[in-house]
Short mmCIF file of C-alpha atoms in Angstrom, two decimals:
data_model
loop_
_atom_site.label_atom_id
_atom_site.label_comp_id
_atom_site.label_asym_id
_atom_site.label_seq_id
_atom_site.Cartn_x
_atom_site.Cartn_y
_atom_site.Cartn_z
CA UNK A 1 131.70 38.74 89.62
CA UNK A 2 129.38 39.95 87.15
CA UNK A 3 128.71 43.77 86.37
CA UNK A 4 125.41 45.28 84.53
CA UNK A 5 126.17 48.55 82.83
CA UNK A 6 123.54 50.81 82.56
CA UNK A 7 123.86 54.39 80.78
CA UNK A 8 121.42 56.57 80.08
CA UNK A 9 122.16 58.45 76.68
CA UNK A 10 120.91 60.90 73.68
CA UNK A 11 118.44 59.19 70.96
CA UNK A 12 120.60 60.57 68.02
CA UNK A 13 123.85 59.13 69.41
CA UNK A 14 122.63 55.37 69.36
CA UNK A 15 124.05 53.93 66.30
CA UNK A 16 127.33 55.43 66.92
CA UNK A 17 127.29 54.27 70.50
CA UNK A 18 126.08 50.84 69.07
CA UNK A 19 128.77 50.75 66.35
CA UNK A 20 131.15 51.58 68.63
CA UNK A 21 130.08 48.27 70.91
CA UNK A 22 129.86 45.82 67.69
CA UNK A 23 133.49 46.38 66.81
CA UNK A 24 134.37 45.71 70.70
CA UNK A 25 132.91 42.24 70.61
CA UNK A 26 130.21 43.06 73.16
CA UNK A 27 127.88 40.44 72.78
CA UNK A 28 124.59 42.13 73.01
CA UNK A 29 122.51 45.35 75.09
CA UNK A 30 119.62 45.54 75.86
CA UNK A 31 117.41 49.22 75.08
CA UNK A 32 115.00 50.66 75.93
CA UNK A 33 112.99 54.56 75.20
CA UNK A 34 112.77 56.18 78.26
CA UNK A 35 111.82 60.06 79.42
CA UNK A 36 113.70 62.09 82.34
CA UNK A 37 115.27 65.08 83.02
CA UNK A 38 118.46 66.37 85.14
CA UNK A 39 120.63 68.98 85.00
CA UNK A 40 118.97 70.62 81.43
CA UNK A 41 115.99 70.36 82.83
CA UNK A 42 112.78 71.28 81.47
CA UNK A 43 112.05 73.95 78.16
CA UNK A 44 109.54 75.50 76.29
CA UNK A 45 107.99 74.27 72.68
CA UNK A 46 105.54 75.48 70.50
CA UNK A 47 103.34 72.71 68.49
CA UNK A 48 100.59 74.71 66.10
CA UNK A 49 100.94 77.67 67.50
CA UNK A 50 100.24 76.69 71.19
CA UNK A 51 103.60 76.92 73.77
CA UNK A 52 104.04 73.79 76.21
CA UNK A 53 106.49 72.86 78.65
CA UNK A 54 108.57 69.69 78.07
CA UNK A 55 109.08 68.51 81.88
CA UNK A 56 110.92 65.00 80.55
CA UNK A 57 112.69 64.90 77.37
CA UNK A 58 113.62 61.46 75.72
CA UNK A 59 116.83 59.36 76.16
CA UNK A 60 117.75 55.90 75.33
CA UNK A 61 119.06 53.73 78.66
CA UNK A 62 121.21 50.95 77.22
CA UNK A 63 122.28 48.08 79.56
CA UNK A 64 125.17 45.39 79.05
CA UNK A 65 126.10 42.90 80.91
CA UNK A 66 129.88 41.96 81.33
CA UNK A 67 132.48 41.20 83.69
CA UNK A 68 134.23 43.12 86.12
CA UNK A 69 137.76 42.70 83.65
CA UNK A 70 135.66 44.56 80.92
CA UNK A 71 133.75 47.27 83.16
CA UNK A 72 136.44 50.28 82.09
CA UNK A 73 136.49 49.62 78.83
CA UNK A 74 132.75 49.32 77.79
CA UNK A 75 132.29 52.05 79.81
CA UNK A 76 134.98 54.30 77.56
CA UNK A 77 133.57 52.95 74.37
CA UNK A 78 130.07 54.01 76.24
CA UNK A 79 131.33 57.35 77.09
CA UNK A 80 133.72 57.96 74.50
CA UNK A 81 130.72 57.34 71.66
CA UNK A 82 128.15 59.01 73.68
CA UNK A 83 129.29 62.46 74.39
CA UNK A 84 128.01 65.95 72.22
CA UNK A 85 130.19 67.99 74.88
CA UNK A 86 126.30 69.46 75.16
CA UNK A 87 124.48 69.62 78.58
CA UNK A 88 122.03 65.79 79.15
CA UNK A 89 124.78 64.08 77.33
CA UNK A 90 123.43 61.11 80.06
CA UNK A 91 125.46 58.65 82.46
CA UNK A 92 126.39 55.85 82.93
CA UNK A 93 126.28 53.48 86.00
CA UNK A 94 127.47 50.05 87.40
CA UNK A 95 125.31 47.49 89.40
CA UNK A 96 127.26 44.24 90.29
CA UNK A 97 124.92 41.67 89.77
CA UNK A 98 125.07 38.22 92.00
CA UNK A 99 123.37 35.84 89.58
CA UNK A 100 122.80 35.67 85.62
CA UNK A 101 120.58 32.91 83.97
CA UNK A 102 120.54 32.55 80.30
CA UNK A 103 116.60 31.05 80.07
CA UNK A 104 117.31 28.87 76.64
CA UNK A 105 120.24 26.04 77.93
CA UNK A 106 120.07 27.03 81.58
CA UNK A 107 124.06 28.40 81.86
CA UNK A 108 124.78 30.58 84.74
CA UNK A 109 126.81 33.14 84.97
CA UNK A 110 129.57 34.10 83.26
CA UNK A 111 128.79 31.69 80.49
CA UNK A 112 125.37 33.43 80.59
CA UNK A 113 127.19 36.23 79.11
#
């Protein structure tokens, strides 16, 4: 069965995570800039002398398609590369996929990865 690994990480950890996945021969990923908050909540910043509250913190969302057999290995790579041991490091979750099709060739399932 195919799986979708989704990880929300801190932007400054992207290069480390990307290199770890490339070295492990992960064939691709999708990256989206997102904003959110978790346990760290909001914080106050000052801009041109005015204070304002930042409710949503900039993050990056990575998505990686893989087979069920590769899930644990890829999660370990992402977590190891993204971890700073600080609040706000992010989350990783896995979603089962019923089908995947490569648009260019029409390949389906594992062949589409």
